[in-house]
Coordinates of C-alpha atoms in Angstrom, one line a residue:
M733 CA -43.3 -41.4 45.8
F734 CA -46.7 -40.8 47.3
T735 CA -46.9 -44.2 48.9
K736 CA -50.3 -45.2 50.1
S737 CA -49.5 -46.8 53.4
F738 CA -51.7 -49.4 55.0
F739 CA -53.6 -46.5 56.5
S740 CA -54.1 -44.4 53.4
T741 CA -57.6 -42.8 53.3
S742 CA -57.8 -44.3 49.8
K743 CA -58.1 -47.8 51.4
P744 CA -60.9 -49.0 53.7
F745 CA -60.1 -49.7 57.3
T746 CA -61.4 -53.3 56.9
G747 CA -61.7 -55.2 60.1
L748 CA -59.7 -52.8 62.3
S749 CA -62.3 -52.7 65.1
F750 CA -60.8 -55.8 66.6
L751 CA -57.8 -53.7 67.6
L752 CA -59.5 -52.7 70.7
L753 CA -59.2 -56.3 71.9
L754 CA -55.5 -55.7 72.2
Q755 CA -56.2 -53.4 75.2
H756 CA -55.6 -56.3 77.5
L757 CA -51.9 -56.2 76.7
G758 CA -49.8 -54.7 79.5
V759 CA -46.4 -52.9 79.5
S760 CA -43.6 -55.3 80.2
S761 CA -40.7 -54.7 82.5
Y762 CA -38.6 -54.2 79.4
A763 CA -40.1 -50.7 79.1
A764 CA -38.5 -49.6 82.3
S765 CA -35.2 -51.2 81.3
I766 CA -34.8 -48.9 78.3
A767 CA -36.6 -45.8 79.6
S768 CA -33.4 -43.9 79.6
P769 CA -31.2 -43.1 76.6
A770 CA -29.2 -46.1 75.4
C771 CA -26.1 -44.1 74.5
H772 CA -24.7 -40.6 75.1
D773 CA -22.7 -39.0 72.4
K774 CA -20.4 -36.6 74.3
G775 CA -19.9 -34.5 71.2
R776 CA -23.6 -33.7 70.8
T777 CA -24.8 -32.0 74.0
N778 CA -28.5 -32.2 74.8
Q779 CA -29.1 -34.6 71.9
T780 CA -30.0 -37.8 73.8
I781 CA -33.3 -39.6 73.3
R782 CA -36.3 -38.8 75.5
W783 CA -38.6 -41.8 75.7
V784 CA -42.2 -40.6 75.9
D785 CA -45.6 -42.1 76.5
C786 CA -47.0 -43.6 73.3
H787 CA -50.5 -42.9 74.5
D788 CA -49.9 -39.2 73.8
R789 CA -48.2 -39.9 70.4
V790 CA -50.8 -41.6 68.3
P791 CA -49.9 -41.1 64.5
E792 CA -52.8 -39.5 62.6
P793 CA -53.2 -42.3 60.1
I794 CA -53.8 -44.8 63.0
E795 CA -56.5 -42.8 64.8
P796 CA -59.4 -44.4 63.0
A797 CA -58.2 -47.9 63.9
L798 CA -58.3 -46.8 67.6
N799 CA -61.6 -45.0 67.2
I800 CA -60.2 -41.7 68.4
T801 CA -59.9 -38.1 67.2
G802 CA -56.6 -36.5 68.2
S803 CA -53.2 -38.0 69.2
T804 CA -54.1 -39.3 72.6
F805 CA -55.3 -42.8 73.3
V806 CA -56.7 -44.2 76.6
G807 CA -56.1 -47.9 77.1
D808 CA -53.3 -50.4 77.0
L809 CA -50.8 -50.7 74.1
P810 CA -48.6 -53.6 73.1
P811 CA -45.4 -53.9 75.2
N812 CA -43.1 -53.8 72.2
L813 CA -44.2 -50.3 71.0
F814 CA -42.0 -47.4 72.1
C815 CA -42.1 -43.7 71.3
G816 CA -39.3 -41.2 71.5
E817 CA -38.1 -37.8 70.5
M818 CA -34.8 -36.1 70.2
D819 CA -33.5 -32.5 69.8
V820 CA -31.3 -32.0 66.7
P821 CA -29.8 -29.0 64.9
M822 CA -32.3 -27.3 62.5
D823 CA -29.2 -26.5 60.4
Y824 CA -26.5 -29.2 60.6
S825 CA -23.9 -26.8 59.1
K826 CA -23.9 -25.0 62.4
P827 CA -23.3 -26.2 65.9
F828 CA -26.2 -27.5 67.9
D829 CA -27.8 -24.8 70.1
A830 CA -30.8 -25.5 72.3
K831 CA -32.1 -22.0 71.8
H832 CA -31.1 -20.9 68.4
N833 CA -30.4 -24.0 66.3
N834 CA -32.7 -26.7 67.5
I835 CA -35.8 -28.7 66.4
T836 CA -37.4 -31.8 67.9
I837 CA -37.9 -35.0 65.8
G838 CA -40.2 -37.8 66.8
F839 CA -40.3 -41.5 66.2
A840 CA -41.9 -44.8 67.0
M841 CA -40.1 -48.2 67.5
N842 CA -40.9 -51.8 67.8
R843 CA -38.5 -53.3 70.3
P844 CA -38.1 -57.0 71.3
S845 CA -38.2 -58.0 75.0
K846 CA -34.6 -59.3 74.7
R847 CA -31.5 -57.7 73.3
A848 CA -32.2 -56.8 69.7
S849 CA -30.5 -58.5 66.7
G850 CA -29.9 -55.1 65.1
L851 CA -31.5 -51.8 64.0
V852 CA -33.8 -51.5 61.0
I853 CA -34.7 -48.0 59.9
Y854 CA -38.0 -47.7 58.0
H855 CA -38.8 -44.8 55.6
A856 CA -42.5 -44.7 54.6
G857 CA -41.9 -42.6 51.4
G858 CA -44.2 -39.9 50.3
P859 CA -42.3 -37.7 50.8
G860 CA -44.2 -37.0 54.0
E861 CA -45.8 -40.3 54.8
N862 CA -46.0 -41.0 58.5
A863 CA -43.3 -43.6 59.3
A864 CA -44.5 -43.9 62.9
A865 CA -47.9 -45.1 61.7
E866 CA -46.4 -48.3 60.0
I867 CA -44.5 -49.0 63.2
W868 CA -47.8 -48.8 65.2
A869 CA -49.5 -51.0 62.5
S870 CA -46.9 -53.7 63.0
A871 CA -47.2 -53.5 66.8
L872 CA -51.0 -53.7 66.6
N873 CA -50.8 -56.7 64.2
L874 CA -52.5 -54.7 61.4
S875 CA -49.5 -55.0 59.0
A876 CA -47.1 -57.8 58.1
S877 CA -44.5 -55.3 56.8
F878 CA -42.0 -56.4 59.4
A879 CA -43.0 -60.0 59.8
G880 CA -40.0 -62.1 60.8
L881 CA -38.1 -59.1 62.1
E882 CA -39.5 -59.2 65.6
D883 CA -36.0 -59.7 67.1
F884 CA -34.9 -56.3 65.6
D885 CA -35.3 -52.7 66.8
V886 CA -37.5 -51.4 64.0
L887 CA -37.4 -47.6 63.9
G888 CA -39.7 -45.1 62.0
V889 CA -38.5 -41.5 62.3
N890 CA -41.0 -39.1 61.0
T891 CA -39.7 -36.8 58.3
R892 CA -39.1 -33.2 59.3
G893 CA -42.2 -31.1 58.6
I894 CA -44.9 -33.7 59.7
Q895 CA -46.5 -34.9 62.9
F896 CA -44.0 -35.3 65.8
S897 CA -41.1 -33.8 63.8
N898 CA -41.6 -30.0 63.8
P899 CA -44.7 -29.9 61.5
L900 CA -44.8 -27.1 59.1
N901 CA -47.6 -24.5 59.2
L902 CA -49.2 -24.9 55.7
S903 CA -52.3 -22.9 54.6
S904 CA -55.0 -25.1 53.0
G905 CA -57.6 -24.1 50.4
V906 CA -56.3 -20.6 50.1
F907 CA -54.2 -20.1 47.0
F908 CA -55.6 -22.5 44.4
D909 CA -59.3 -21.8 44.1
G910 CA -60.3 -21.9 40.5
I911 CA -56.8 -22.8 39.3
P912 CA -56.7 -26.2 37.5
A913 CA -54.6 -28.8 39.1
F914 CA -53.2 -29.7 35.6
P915 CA -52.5 -26.6 33.5
S916 CA -53.5 -27.0 29.9
N917 CA -52.2 -23.6 28.6
E918 CA -49.7 -20.9 29.3
E919 CA -52.1 -18.7 31.3
E920 CA -53.0 -21.5 33.6
F921 CA -49.4 -22.5 33.9
K922 CA -48.5 -19.0 35.1
Q923 CA -51.4 -18.9 37.5
Y924 CA -50.3 -22.2 39.0
Q925 CA -46.7 -20.9 39.5
A926 CA -48.0 -17.7 41.1
A927 CA -50.2 -19.6 43.5
M928 CA -47.2 -21.9 44.4
T929 CA -45.1 -18.9 45.0
K930 CA -47.7 -17.4 47.5
F931 CA -48.0 -20.8 49.1
Y932 CA -44.3 -21.1 49.8
A933 CA -44.1 -17.5 51.0
A934 CA -46.9 -18.1 53.5
A935 CA -45.3 -21.4 54.7
I936 CA -41.9 -19.7 55.2
R937 CA -43.7 -16.8 57.1
D938 CA -45.9 -19.0 59.4
S939 CA -43.7 -22.1 60.1
T940 CA -41.4 -22.1 63.2
P941 CA -38.7 -21.9 64.1
P942 CA -37.8 -19.2 61.5
G943 CA -35.8 -20.8 58.7
I944 CA -37.1 -24.3 59.0
M945 CA -38.5 -24.4 55.4
E946 CA -34.9 -24.3 54.1
H947 CA -33.9 -27.3 56.2
V948 CA -36.3 -30.1 55.4
S949 CA -34.3 -32.0 52.7
T950 CA -32.8 -35.4 52.4
T951 CA -29.5 -33.9 53.7
E952 CA -31.1 -33.2 57.0
M953 CA -33.0 -36.5 57.1
V954 CA -29.8 -38.4 56.8
E955 CA -28.3 -36.4 59.6
D956 CA -31.4 -37.0 61.8
W957 CA -31.0 -40.7 61.3
E958 CA -27.4 -40.5 62.3
S959 CA -28.2 -38.6 65.4
V960 CA -30.7 -41.3 66.5
R961 CA -28.4 -44.2 65.5
R962 CA -25.6 -42.9 67.6
A963 CA -28.0 -42.2 70.5
L964 CA -29.2 -45.8 70.3
G965 CA -25.6 -47.1 70.3
Y966 CA -25.7 -48.9 67.0
K967 CA -22.6 -49.1 64.7
K968 CA -24.5 -50.6 61.8
V969 CA -27.9 -50.0 60.2
N970 CA -30.3 -52.1 58.3
Y971 CA -32.8 -50.2 56.2
A972 CA -36.1 -50.7 54.5
G973 CA -37.2 -47.7 52.4
V974 CA -40.2 -47.6 50.1
S975 CA -40.9 -45.0 47.3
Y976 CA -39.3 -41.7 48.3
G977 CA -37.5 -43.6 51.0
T978 CA -35.3 -45.1 48.3
F979 CA -34.0 -41.6 47.3
V980 CA -33.2 -40.8 51.0
G981 CA -31.9 -44.3 51.6
L982 CA -29.4 -44.3 48.8
A983 CA -28.2 -40.9 49.9
Y984 CA -27.7 -42.3 53.4
A985 CA -25.9 -45.4 52.2
T986 CA -23.4 -43.5 49.9
S987 CA -22.7 -40.8 52.5
R988 CA -22.2 -43.3 55.3
P989 CA -21.0 -46.5 53.8
E990 CA -19.3 -47.6 57.0
V991 CA -22.7 -47.9 58.8
V992 CA -24.5 -49.8 56.0
D993 CA -25.5 -53.4 56.7
R994 CA -28.6 -54.8 54.8
F995 CA -30.4 -52.2 52.7
V996 CA -33.7 -52.7 50.8
L997 CA -34.8 -50.0 48.4
D998 CA -38.3 -50.7 47.2
A999 CA -39.7 -48.7 44.1
A1000 CA -36.9 -46.3 43.4
I1001 CA -36.9 -42.7 42.6
P1002 CA -33.4 -42.5 41.2
H1003 CA -30.7 -40.0 41.7
G1004 CA -29.5 -38.5 38.4
M1005 CA -32.3 -39.4 36.0
S1006 CA -33.4 -36.5 33.9
F1007 CA -36.8 -35.0 34.5
Q1008 CA -37.8 -35.7 30.9
E1009 CA -37.0 -39.4 31.2
M1010 CA -39.0 -39.8 34.4
I1011 CA -42.0 -38.1 32.8
K1012 CA -41.8 -40.2 29.7
F1013 CA -41.7 -43.4 31.7
Q1014 CA -44.6 -42.4 33.9
V1015 CA -46.8 -41.5 30.9
G1016 CA -45.8 -44.9 29.5
A1017 CA -46.7 -46.6 32.8
V1018 CA -50.2 -45.2 32.9
N1019 CA -50.8 -46.4 29.4
R1020 CA -49.7 -49.9 30.4
L1021 CA -52.2 -49.7 33.3
V1022 CA -55.1 -49.0 30.8
Q1023 CA -54.1 -52.2 29.2
R1024 CA -53.9 -53.9 32.6
A1025 CA -57.5 -52.8 33.3
D1026 CA -58.5 -54.4 30.0
A1027 CA -56.6 -57.6 30.9
F1028 CA -58.4 -57.6 34.3
C1029 CA -61.7 -57.3 32.6
L1030 CA -61.1 -60.4 30.5
N1031 CA -61.4 -62.5 33.7
D1032 CA -63.8 -60.4 35.8
T1033 CA -67.4 -61.3 35.3
A1034 CA -68.4 -58.1 37.1
C1035 CA -66.7 -55.9 34.5
P1036 CA -69.3 -54.0 32.4
F1037 CA -67.3 -55.0 29.3
Y1038 CA -66.8 -58.7 30.2
G1039 CA -67.2 -61.0 27.2
Q1040 CA -66.5 -58.2 24.7
G1041 CA -63.0 -59.4 24.1
N1042 CA -59.5 -58.0 24.2
G1043 CA -59.4 -54.2 23.8
S1044 CA -62.9 -53.5 25.0
V1045 CA -61.8 -51.3 27.9
I1046 CA -59.3 -49.4 25.7
K1047 CA -62.1 -48.7 23.2
A1048 CA -64.2 -47.4 26.1
W1049 CA -61.5 -45.0 27.3
E1050 CA -60.9 -43.7 23.8
A1051 CA -64.6 -43.1 23.4
V1052 CA -65.0 -41.3 26.7
L1053 CA -61.9 -39.1 26.1
A1054 CA -63.3 -38.1 22.6
Q1055 CA -66.6 -37.3 24.2
A1056 CA -65.0 -35.1 26.9
E1057 CA -62.9 -33.3 24.4
Q1058 CA -66.0 -32.5 22.4
S1059 CA -68.1 -31.5 25.4
P1060 CA -67.4 -31.9 29.2
I1061 CA -69.3 -34.9 30.7
P1062 CA -71.7 -34.3 33.6
A1063 CA -70.9 -35.7 37.0
P1064 CA -74.2 -35.5 38.8
S1065 CA -72.9 -37.0 42.1
C1066 CA -70.5 -34.2 42.5
L1067 CA -73.5 -31.8 42.8
S1068 CA -75.2 -33.8 45.6
N1069 CA -74.4 -34.6 49.2
S1070 CA -74.2 -38.3 48.5
T1071 CA -70.5 -38.4 47.5
E1072 CA -68.0 -39.0 50.2
I1073 CA -65.3 -36.8 48.7
P1074 CA -66.7 -33.7 46.8
C1075 CA -65.7 -33.6 43.2
V1076 CA -66.0 -31.1 40.3
S1077 CA -68.6 -31.3 37.5
P1078 CA -68.7 -31.3 34.5
V1079 CA -65.6 -33.4 33.7
T1080 CA -63.3 -31.9 31.1
S1081 CA -60.8 -33.9 29.1
T1082 CA -58.0 -32.5 31.3
S1083 CA -59.6 -33.6 34.6
L1084 CA -60.5 -36.9 33.0
R1085 CA -56.8 -37.5 32.3
Q1086 CA -55.9 -36.6 35.9
G1087 CA -58.7 -38.9 37.2
V1088 CA -57.2 -41.9 35.4
D1089 CA -53.9 -41.2 37.1
F1090 CA -55.5 -41.1 40.5
I1091 CA -57.5 -44.3 40.1
F1092 CA -54.3 -46.1 39.0
R1093 CA -52.0 -44.4 41.6
S1094 CA -50.4 -46.6 44.2
N1095 CA -53.0 -49.4 44.4
S1096 CA -54.5 -49.6 40.9
D1097 CA -58.3 -50.0 41.1
F1098 CA -59.1 -51.7 37.8
P1099 CA -62.8 -52.5 38.6
L1100 CA -63.4 -48.9 39.6
F1101 CA -61.8 -47.7 36.4
N1102 CA -63.9 -50.1 34.3
L1103 CA -67.1 -49.1 36.1
A1104 CA -66.2 -45.4 35.6
M1105 CA -65.7 -45.9 31.9
N1106 CA -69.1 -47.6 31.5
Q1107 CA -70.9 -44.9 33.5
S1108 CA -69.1 -42.1 31.6
L1109 CA -70.2 -43.7 28.3
N1110 CA -73.7 -43.3 29.7
G1111 CA -73.3 -39.7 30.6
D1112 CA -72.1 -39.8 34.2
A1113 CA -68.4 -39.2 34.9
S1114 CA -68.8 -38.9 38.7
L1115 CA -66.4 -41.8 39.5
I1116 CA -63.5 -40.3 37.6
A1117 CA -64.1 -36.6 38.4
Y1118 CA -61.4 -34.4 39.9
K1119 CA -61.5 -34.2 43.7
P1120 CA -60.0 -31.0 45.1
A1121 CA -59.7 -32.6 48.6
I1122 CA -57.0 -35.0 47.4
D1123 CA -54.9 -32.3 45.6
I1124 CA -51.3 -32.4 46.9
R1125 CA -50.5 -28.8 45.9
E1126 CA -51.0 -27.3 49.3
S1127 CA -49.4 -30.1 51.4
V1128 CA -46.1 -31.0 52.9
V1129 CA -45.2 -32.9 49.8
S1130 CA -44.1 -29.7 47.9
P1131 CA -41.5 -28.4 50.4
L1132 CA -40.1 -31.9 51.1
L1133 CA -39.8 -32.9 47.5
C1134 CA -38.7 -29.6 46.1
S1135 CA -35.9 -29.2 48.6
D1136 CA -34.3 -32.1 46.8
T1137 CA -35.4 -31.4 43.2
K1138 CA -33.4 -29.2 40.9
I1139 CA -35.4 -27.9 38.0
E1140 CA -33.6 -26.9 34.9
E1141 CA -34.1 -23.3 33.8
S1142 CA -35.1 -24.4 30.3
I1143 CA -38.2 -26.2 31.7
K1144 CA -39.5 -23.4 34.0
T1145 CA -41.5 -22.0 31.2
W1146 CA -44.8 -23.2 29.7
E1147 CA -43.1 -24.1 26.4
G1148 CA -40.4 -26.1 28.1
F1149 CA -42.7 -27.9 30.4
N1150 CA -45.3 -28.6 27.8
N1151 CA -42.6 -30.2 25.7
L1152 CA -42.0 -32.8 28.4
T1153 CA -45.3 -34.4 27.9
L1154 CA -45.3 -33.8 24.1
N1155 CA -42.0 -35.7 23.9
A1156 CA -43.6 -38.7 25.5
K1157 CA -46.2 -38.7 22.7
R1158 CA -43.6 -38.2 20.0
E1159 CA -41.5 -41.1 21.3
G1160 CA -44.5 -43.5 21.4
F1161 CA -45.0 -43.7 25.2
D1162 CA -48.6 -42.3 25.1
P1163 CA -50.7 -44.3 22.6
F1164 CA -53.9 -43.7 24.5
N1165 CA -53.4 -39.9 24.7
I1166 CA -53.4 -39.6 28.5
V1167 CA -50.8 -36.8 28.6
Y1168 CA -51.0 -36.2 32.3
S1169 CA -48.1 -37.2 34.6
Q1170 CA -47.9 -36.6 38.3
I1171 CA -44.2 -36.1 38.0
W1172 CA -44.9 -33.3 35.5
Q1173 CA -47.2 -31.7 38.1
L1174 CA -44.6 -32.1 40.9
G1175 CA -41.9 -30.6 38.7
L1176 CA -44.2 -27.6 38.1
Q1177 CA -44.6 -27.2 41.9
C1178 CA -40.8 -27.2 42.2
S1179 CA -40.2 -24.7 39.4
V1180 CA -40.7 -21.8 41.9
W1181 CA -39.1 -23.3 45.0
P1182 CA -37.3 -20.3 46.5
F1183 CA -34.2 -22.1 47.9
K1184 CA -31.1 -23.6 46.4
T1185 CA -31.3 -27.3 45.6
P1186 CA -28.6 -29.9 44.8
D1187 CA -27.6 -30.8 41.3
R1188 CA -29.3 -33.9 39.8
T1189 CA -26.4 -36.4 39.8
T1190 CA -26.2 -40.1 40.0
L1191 CA -25.0 -41.8 43.2
P1192 CA -23.1 -44.9 42.0
T1193 CA -22.2 -47.4 44.7
D1194 CA -20.4 -50.8 45.1
L1195 CA -22.5 -51.6 48.2
P1196 CA -24.6 -54.8 47.9
I1197 CA -28.1 -53.3 48.0
M1198 CA -31.4 -55.0 47.3
W1199 CA -33.5 -53.1 44.8
M1200 CA -37.2 -53.9 44.3
T1201 CA -39.8 -53.0 41.7
S1202 CA -43.1 -54.2 40.3
D1203 CA -43.8 -54.5 36.6
F1204 CA -46.7 -52.1 36.5
D1205 CA -45.9 -49.4 39.1
L1206 CA -47.4 -46.0 38.1
N1207 CA -45.9 -43.8 40.9
L1208 CA -42.3 -44.8 40.1
P1209 CA -42.3 -46.8 36.9
T1210 CA -40.1 -49.9 36.9
E1211 CA -37.6 -48.3 34.5
L1212 CA -36.6 -45.9 37.3
T1213 CA -35.5 -48.8 39.6
T1214 CA -33.7 -50.4 36.7
F1215 CA -31.7 -47.2 36.2
A1216 CA -30.8 -47.0 39.9
W1217 CA -29.8 -50.7 40.0
Q1218 CA -27.5 -50.2 37.1
Q1219 CA -25.5 -47.7 39.1
A1220 CA -24.9 -50.3 41.7
P1221 CA -22.9 -53.2 40.1
N1222 CA -22.9 -55.4 43.3
S1223 CA -26.6 -55.1 43.9
T1224 CA -29.5 -57.5 43.3
L1225 CA -32.8 -56.6 41.6
V1226 CA -36.1 -58.2 42.7
I1227 CA -39.0 -57.8 40.3
R1228 CA -42.5 -58.5 41.5
H1229 CA -44.8 -59.5 38.7
G1230 CA -47.9 -57.5 39.2
D1231 CA -49.4 -54.1 39.9
D1232 CA -49.3 -51.4 42.5
H1233 CA -46.6 -49.2 44.1
T1234 CA -44.0 -50.9 46.4
S1235 CA -43.8 -54.5 47.4
I1236 CA -42.8 -54.6 51.1
L1237 CA -46.3 -53.3 52.1
I1238 CA -48.4 -55.7 50.0
P1239 CA -50.0 -58.5 51.9
A1240 CA -50.6 -62.1 50.9
P1241 CA -51.1 -63.6 48.4
A1242 CA -48.9 -61.1 46.6
D1243 CA -46.2 -61.0 49.3
A1244 CA -43.6 -63.2 47.7
A1245 CA -41.2 -60.2 46.9
G1246 CA -41.8 -58.7 50.3
N1247 CA -40.9 -62.0 51.9
V1248 CA -37.7 -62.0 50.0
A1249 CA -36.8 -58.6 51.3
R1250 CA -37.6 -59.4 54.9
E1251 CA -35.6 -62.7 54.8
F1252 CA -32.6 -60.7 53.4
I1253 CA -32.8 -58.2 56.3
R1254 CA -33.3 -61.0 58.8
T1255 CA -30.4 -63.2 57.7
G1256 CA -28.1 -61.0 55.7
V1257 CA -28.1 -63.6 52.9
M1258 CA -28.8 -62.1 49.5
P1259 CA -31.1 -64.5 47.5
G1260 CA -29.9 -66.3 44.4
S1261 CA -31.4 -66.0 40.9
R1262 CA -35.1 -66.8 40.5
D1263 CA -37.7 -66.6 37.7
D1264 CA -41.3 -67.6 38.2
A1265 CA -44.8 -66.3 37.9
Q1266 CA -44.5 -64.1 41.0
V1267 CA -40.9 -62.9 41.2
T1268 CA -37.8 -62.6 39.1
I1269 CA -34.4 -62.0 40.9
I1270 CA -31.4 -60.8 39.0
G1271 CA -28.0 -60.9 40.7
P1272 CA -25.0 -58.7 40.3
G1273 CA -23.8 -58.5 36.7
G1274 CA -27.1 -59.7 35.4
E1275 CA -29.2 -58.1 32.7
R1276 CA -32.9 -57.2 33.1
P1277 CA -35.2 -58.5 30.4
P1278 CA -37.8 -56.2 28.9
V1279 CA -40.9 -55.3 30.9
P1280 CA -43.5 -58.0 30.2
G1281 CA -46.6 -57.1 28.3
A1282 CA -49.8 -56.1 30.2
Y1283 CA -51.5 -59.3 29.2
E1284 CA -48.6 -61.6 30.0
V1285 CA -48.8 -61.2 33.8
P1286 CA -51.7 -62.6 35.7
T1287 CA -54.2 -60.2 37.3
G1288 CA -56.1 -60.5 40.6
A1289 CA -55.0 -60.8 44.2
I1290 CA -51.9 -62.7 43.3
A1291 CA -50.8 -59.6 41.4
G1292 CA -51.5 -57.3 44.3
D1293 CA -54.7 -55.9 42.8
F1294 CA -57.1 -54.0 45.0
S1295 CA -60.6 -52.6 44.6
S1296 CA -63.0 -50.3 46.4
V1297 CA -66.0 -51.7 44.5
E1298 CA -65.6 -55.5 44.5
V1299 CA -63.8 -58.3 46.2
I1300 CA -60.8 -59.5 44.2
V1301 CA -59.6 -63.1 44.4

């Protein structure tokens, strides 16, 4: 979950200015040939596709690439890029009604100039990532996510509640002033819950149409896809879902097995795993990434601890944490106008722990972490300070996630929730005393969700799905994908040896696993067994070996490593 797409603000928009050179591209006659709905479903009145002008539907994450502010672009766009919208029931348990039970969902598509080989639905994860943005990225040659799939209709339907699909009205910066993002005691825990309760109440009050907040779950997402699939006239669906898209994708596959063709689920959030297990594995994953930062330093001459041997970064982390627990560490850049994203000074041990998680989230920035440790040892923790602007509490993440997430009554109290992280320590998953888990924080947000949620149950399936994971994923640790794969005995597991969250989106030279997935979607042929430095593939009935040690897998660009402070090769 919380996938950073190619257009995440946490990544630089390197070299995107050349996009304007694409303006010479015209609109082919193919546009006119499909300007009307491809299929009418007689049983769903007023629910045919309306093709709209993409110039007026620029996804927010793509705006910097086009050097615009707002969702309108003046200039030519690639001829294979199409945009559409569709009216669907807000509540699928009731008949569609254009006045009283109706919302509009929006999407983008890459379409070939000839008859398509099939339909690929793409889910960008999040929950709440902008799927249309990745479709645009592919059309503008900014992303190789769909390389080799140019003969397919590739569809990105934006999740309910975000741009183009009935965005929710969410207040920002109102309810959480002065309330720590990571509660460290019962009083802060209760303050957090009270603030979340007010946030949900305001969103329910302010979002339209009335009642929409109760209908933004996976259940509705699956039905939205079905509405679009039928309107496009496809009997079968191929699917590429990353992060939270795996949760929705498996729900789609198991509820509609008759439409399933080639499904790839990349970095799974599994159905049916206990909250306690997910937190334990995520705490373990962030500990592994501290070791990965140490392993990276062994070969990085720019690392402040280079040449000091194995364990130097770990020792630095332990010293910085001990210092913060004794007395908060100043973060002078947070008090000036020089920092790009304002942060909070001084840095407490609690915010330090959360800062580690953010640096390692999605695209682990080992050079930044190592530099932050060195500067913190010298009295400046600015690089790892908590940044309120990136807090996900008052965002669409909460309603989208919490509509799917049942929280047990026993862990809706401070004692119950605190035990979740303590258990990770007791079971040996937290040797570096990091404690913080993003899943812990997300569960806290969902502990006061005001609507009924489905039970946490597994979704076993005999469908031949391709599951993908990377060894050192923090967002959704590799153990979560293993759990999901084990519920699908006819499925194949693809393990990318390296870092970062998801594999389909990772560019060369770490794109070996992504290429395996794209080839499967293109041909329908599941790959055979493989075991090399980049990828391990385990077929149906196989057994996954233990996760390799942090020092056993190479670091660098081949492992998908990324940095905001140095060039990685």
